[in-house]
Amino acid sequence: MIDADITVAAASRMITYRDAMREALRDALLRDERVFLMGEDVGCYGGCYAVSKGLYDEFGPDRIRDTPLSESTFVGAGIGAALNGMRPIVEIMTVNFSLLALDQIVNNAATLRHMSGGQVSVPVVFRIPTGAGRQLAAQHSHSLEGWYAHVPGLRVVAPATLEDARGMLWTALQDPDPVVMFEHVMLYNMEGTLDAAAGPVDIDRAAVRRAGRDVTLITYGGSLFKTLAAAEALAADNISAEVVDLRSLRPLDAETVLASVARTRRAVIVDEGWRTGSFAAEVSARIMEGAFWSLDAPVARVCTAEVPIPYPRHLEQAALPQPAAIVAAVKALMGA
Amino acid sequence: MSDLSPPPHAKPRLTRDHLLGLLRQMVRIRRFEERCGELYQQEKIRGFLHLYIGEEAVAAGVMGCLHPEDAVVATYREHGHAILRGVPMTAVMAEMYGKAEGCSHGRGGSMHLFDVGTRFFGGNAIVAGGLPLAVGMALADRMRGLPRVTACFFGDGAVAEGEFHESLNLAALWKLPVLFVCENNLYAMGTRLDRAQSQTDLHLKAAVYQVASEAVDGMDVVAVEAAARRMTDAIRDGAGPQFLECRTYRFRAHSMFDPQLYRDKAEVDDWKRHDPVARLSAWMREAGMLHDTDLPTIERETEAEIEAAVAFAEAGKWEPVEDLAKDVYTREVHP
Ligand SMILES: Cc1ncc(C[n+]2csc(CCOP(=O)(O)OP(=O)(O)O)c2C)c(N)n1
Ligand SMILES: [Mg+2]
C-alpha cells in the first residue's frame, strides 16, 4: 500500500506545512491520473490557504477544478466521481462551510457501501481546514472534527506534523473508503525540517511524540505543539509528560493511548473542540473502559471554552486550549 | 438488461413488438408493486414502502433509452426503475424483505436498491441527494473519456432543494452527460406543487441554467420515450445535460402511512382515467396492434415472475447477527 519508491537519499530541507501538503498533492496528481483536486478557489486563486498555489498552472483546469459555491453539490460530485472510477480530492474551504455538505458526507459517502451491501466503495478524500487562531471569528474558526469522527463509514485523520502533512494524503487516497483530513489553519505556516525522502505514512496509528513517565497528554492536530510546549514547561518542574498525537480520530488507536496511560497512570486530553460532547469525551471514556484500574487520578480535559470563537485576539486566545491551562491541569492531577 | 435496449442512435420504432415491450414493462412494475402492497399488509415488507403505481410510463419510457454501460441514480420510489434496469425481480423482492439474497444484501431495503452489475446506484432517500452523485458520476465519465450517460430520477419535491439548483448549474457549466428526469407527480408527500413552488413550470427552472429542457405528458409512455430518446441521443452527441420533466401522478398514497388528507378522491379518479397502462393498451388496440391474447399472456408471465420472486424472497436467509458490522468499511477498520 505504501510505495516506497521515493527513496532518493538526500539531506533534509526546510519546508512549511503548507508546502509539504502541496508536495503531497502534486505527488498524487503525478502518480495517479485518476486523482484530481476540486473545490472553491483551488485553481486560479491558488487555494484560500494557498495550499494548491501553482498546481492550476501545472495540471490545468480539468485536474485542478474550480467549483461554484455549492458545497453540497461539489462534495456530492466528488462522491459520485469516486463511485465511478476516479480518486477525487475535494477541498472544502473551512470546516464551518463543510456543514453545507454534511448531508452528502454523512448520508452518502459514509453510507453507500453499507446500503449497497458492500457493492460499492467511495474512495474520496475530503481536505478540510479547521480551527481557530486567525481572528476569523465564529463562522470560520470552529473545530468540528469530533462530529465527523462520530460517523461509521468515514475515516478521520488530522496531520499535525510536517511528515504527516507530506505523507497522509497518498495513503488516504489508497484507502477505498472516504477519508476526511483535517488541516489546522495555524499549522500551514509552521516551518521545519523534513527528510527529502519523506513519503507516505500510515493513517492508522497514534504516535508518541514525546516520551514521559508521570502523565499522558493526548491530543491531535493544531493542539499538538501547544501540548508539546506544555510538556516542556512541565519538565522544568520535574514532571515528565508523555505526548500522544492521535493522528487518526476514526479509527481511534486506543491501544497506544491505553498502553501509555497504563504506564503513566494519569491522562489529560487536549482538544480544540468544545468540551461538551467532544472528541476528548470519547477518549476519556475509552480510558475509563480500558485503563480505569491503572489510574491514579481522574482523567482531565483541556478543551475550548463553550463559546462561539470570538473575534478579539485576547478573547480568542482565552477560549482556546493553551499551554498554561494544560500545565495547570496536569499539576492539579499530580496534586502539585 | 431489458429487451428494450436499443442500438446507439436507434430511432423509436412504433412497431407492435416495441409497444408490446413497453406495455410489458409497465405491467411488470404495476403488478410487482401491487404485490408489494399486499406483502406490506402481511408484514413481510416493513419500513417505508413508496409505490410508483400510476407513474410507470416514466421509468418504462426512459429506461429503454439507456445502454448497459450507462448509470442510473434514483430515489426511494425506485422499485420500477430497478426492475426495468434489469436488476432481477428475485433480488429486488428479497431486498424488500431484508434478506441476504437481496440486491443490497438486505442492508438497504425498499428505498436503497443497488446493483453494480446493471450500474444501478440506488435508491437514495434524501430528497435531491442523488443529484450531486449523478453529476459526479458523469464528471468521472467525462474525465475518463467514457461515452456514457448517467440518468438521474427525482421528484417535483427535489426541485425545491438547493442541491437541485447547484447540480443543474454544475452539470451545465461543465457540460456533463446527465439526463435529469423529473417525475412531477404534483405532490411532495402532502404538499401540492403550487404550495411549494412560485414557478410551477419546472422545466423552466432547468432552462435558466442553460440545460436543454422539455416537459412531456408523463402518462404517455410513447411521448416519454420519444423525448428521452432525443435527449439521450443529444447527450451522446456531446450536447451536455438535458432535463426531462414528466408530468405524472401517483395513484397510491405517498407511503403506506399516508391517509391522503391533502387530496380528493375525485382528483385521483380523474387522473386514473389517464392510467398509462390502460392508455397504451387502448391505443394499441385501436391501431390493431394489440391482439386479444397479448395482455393475458403478459399478465400470466408477469404473475409467474412475481410469484417466483416472492418464493425466492421467502426462501431467502436472514444475515447472521454476527455479521452486523459488515460492509461499513471496505477494509477491516475497528473504530
Ligand atoms: C432531505 C429530505 N427532506 C425530507 C424528506 C422526507 N420526504 C420523503 S419523500 C418526500 C417528498 C418528496 O417528494 P417528491 O420529490 O416530489 O417525490 P415523490 O415522493 O413525489 O416521488 C419528503 C418530504 C426526505 N426524505 N429528505
Ligand atoms: Mg412528487
Short mmCIF file of N, CA and C and ligand atoms in Angstrom, two decimals, chain B residues 50 55 75-77 125-128 154-159 161 183 185 187-189 250 254, ligand 1:
data_model
loop_
_atom_site.label_atom_id
_atom_site.label_comp_id
_atom_site.label_asym_id
_atom_site.label_seq_id
_atom_site.Cartn_x
_atom_site.Cartn_y
_atom_site.Cartn_z
N HIS B 50 -42.76 2.99 -0.81
CA HIS B 50 -43.31 4.04 -1.68
C HIS B 50 -43.65 3.44 -3.03
N GLU B 55 -47.22 5.93 -12.26
CA GLU B 55 -46.10 6.67 -12.85
C GLU B 55 -45.23 5.78 -13.75
N THR B 75 -34.50 7.42 -6.70
CA THR B 75 -34.95 7.81 -5.36
C THR B 75 -35.42 6.58 -4.60
N TYR B 76 -36.10 6.86 -3.49
CA TYR B 76 -36.70 5.81 -2.67
C TYR B 76 -37.93 5.20 -3.34
N ARG B 77 -38.42 5.79 -4.44
CA ARG B 77 -39.59 5.25 -5.14
C ARG B 77 -39.09 4.55 -6.40
N ALA B 125 -32.68 8.04 -0.31
CA ALA B 125 -33.86 8.50 0.42
C ALA B 125 -33.70 9.92 0.95
N ILE B 126 -32.64 10.59 0.53
CA ILE B 126 -32.53 12.01 0.84
C ILE B 126 -33.04 12.75 -0.38
N VAL B 127 -34.12 13.49 -0.20
CA VAL B 127 -34.70 14.17 -1.37
C VAL B 127 -33.63 15.07 -1.99
N ALA B 128 -33.36 14.86 -3.26
CA ALA B 128 -32.34 15.56 -4.06
C ALA B 128 -30.92 15.09 -3.79
N PHE B 154 -35.75 11.96 -10.05
CA PHE B 154 -36.11 12.64 -8.79
C PHE B 154 -37.50 13.23 -8.95
N GLY B 155 -38.09 13.64 -7.82
CA GLY B 155 -39.46 14.13 -7.85
C GLY B 155 -39.55 15.64 -7.94
N ASP B 156 -40.78 16.12 -8.03
CA ASP B 156 -41.01 17.57 -8.03
C ASP B 156 -40.55 18.20 -6.71
N GLY B 157 -40.63 17.42 -5.62
CA GLY B 157 -40.20 17.96 -4.33
C GLY B 157 -38.72 18.32 -4.34
N ALA B 158 -37.93 17.54 -5.05
CA ALA B 158 -36.49 17.77 -5.07
C ALA B 158 -36.14 19.11 -5.69
N VAL B 159 -37.03 19.60 -6.54
CA VAL B 159 -36.75 20.85 -7.25
C VAL B 159 -36.64 22.03 -6.27
N GLU B 161 -35.14 21.85 -3.42
CA GLU B 161 -33.91 21.73 -2.63
C GLU B 161 -32.75 22.48 -3.30
N GLU B 183 -39.75 13.52 -12.13
CA GLU B 183 -41.04 12.83 -12.09
C GLU B 183 -41.99 13.73 -11.32
N ASN B 185 -45.10 14.44 -10.04
CA ASN B 185 -46.40 13.82 -9.75
C ASN B 185 -47.28 14.78 -8.94
N TYR B 187 -47.15 16.22 -6.23
CA TYR B 187 -47.12 16.27 -4.77
C TYR B 187 -45.76 15.85 -4.24
N ALA B 188 -45.34 16.53 -3.19
CA ALA B 188 -44.22 16.06 -2.38
C ALA B 188 -44.85 15.70 -1.03
N MET B 189 -44.98 14.43 -0.77
CA MET B 189 -45.83 13.95 0.31
C MET B 189 -47.19 14.64 0.16
N ARG B 250 -49.18 10.00 -8.90
CA ARG B 250 -49.17 8.71 -8.20
C ARG B 250 -50.59 8.40 -7.75
N HIS B 254 -48.56 8.37 -0.60
CA HIS B 254 -47.12 8.65 -0.66
C HIS B 254 -46.33 7.44 -0.18
C1 LIG C 1 -33.94 16.00 2.56
C2 LIG C 1 -35.24 15.35 2.86
N1 LIG C 1 -36.24 16.07 3.39
C3 LIG C 1 -37.42 15.49 3.65
C4 LIG C 1 -37.63 14.16 3.41
C5 LIG C 1 -38.98 13.49 3.74
N2 LIG C 1 -39.64 13.17 2.45
C6 LIG C 1 -39.56 11.96 1.92
S1 LIG C 1 -40.27 11.88 0.43
C7 LIG C 1 -40.73 13.49 0.48
C8 LIG C 1 -41.48 14.09 -0.65
C9 LIG C 1 -40.64 14.17 -1.88
O1 LIG C 1 -41.46 14.48 -2.95
P1 LIG C 1 -41.00 14.36 -4.43
O2 LIG C 1 -39.58 14.78 -4.57
O3 LIG C 1 -42.00 15.06 -5.27
O4 LIG C 1 -41.03 12.80 -4.74
P2 LIG C 1 -42.28 11.81 -4.73
O5 LIG C 1 -42.37 11.24 -3.36
O6 LIG C 1 -43.48 12.59 -5.11
O7 LIG C 1 -41.94 10.77 -5.73
C10 LIG C 1 -40.32 14.06 1.67
C11 LIG C 1 -40.58 15.45 2.06
C12 LIG C 1 -36.54 13.43 2.89
N3 LIG C 1 -36.62 12.11 2.65
N4 LIG C 1 -35.39 14.04 2.58
#
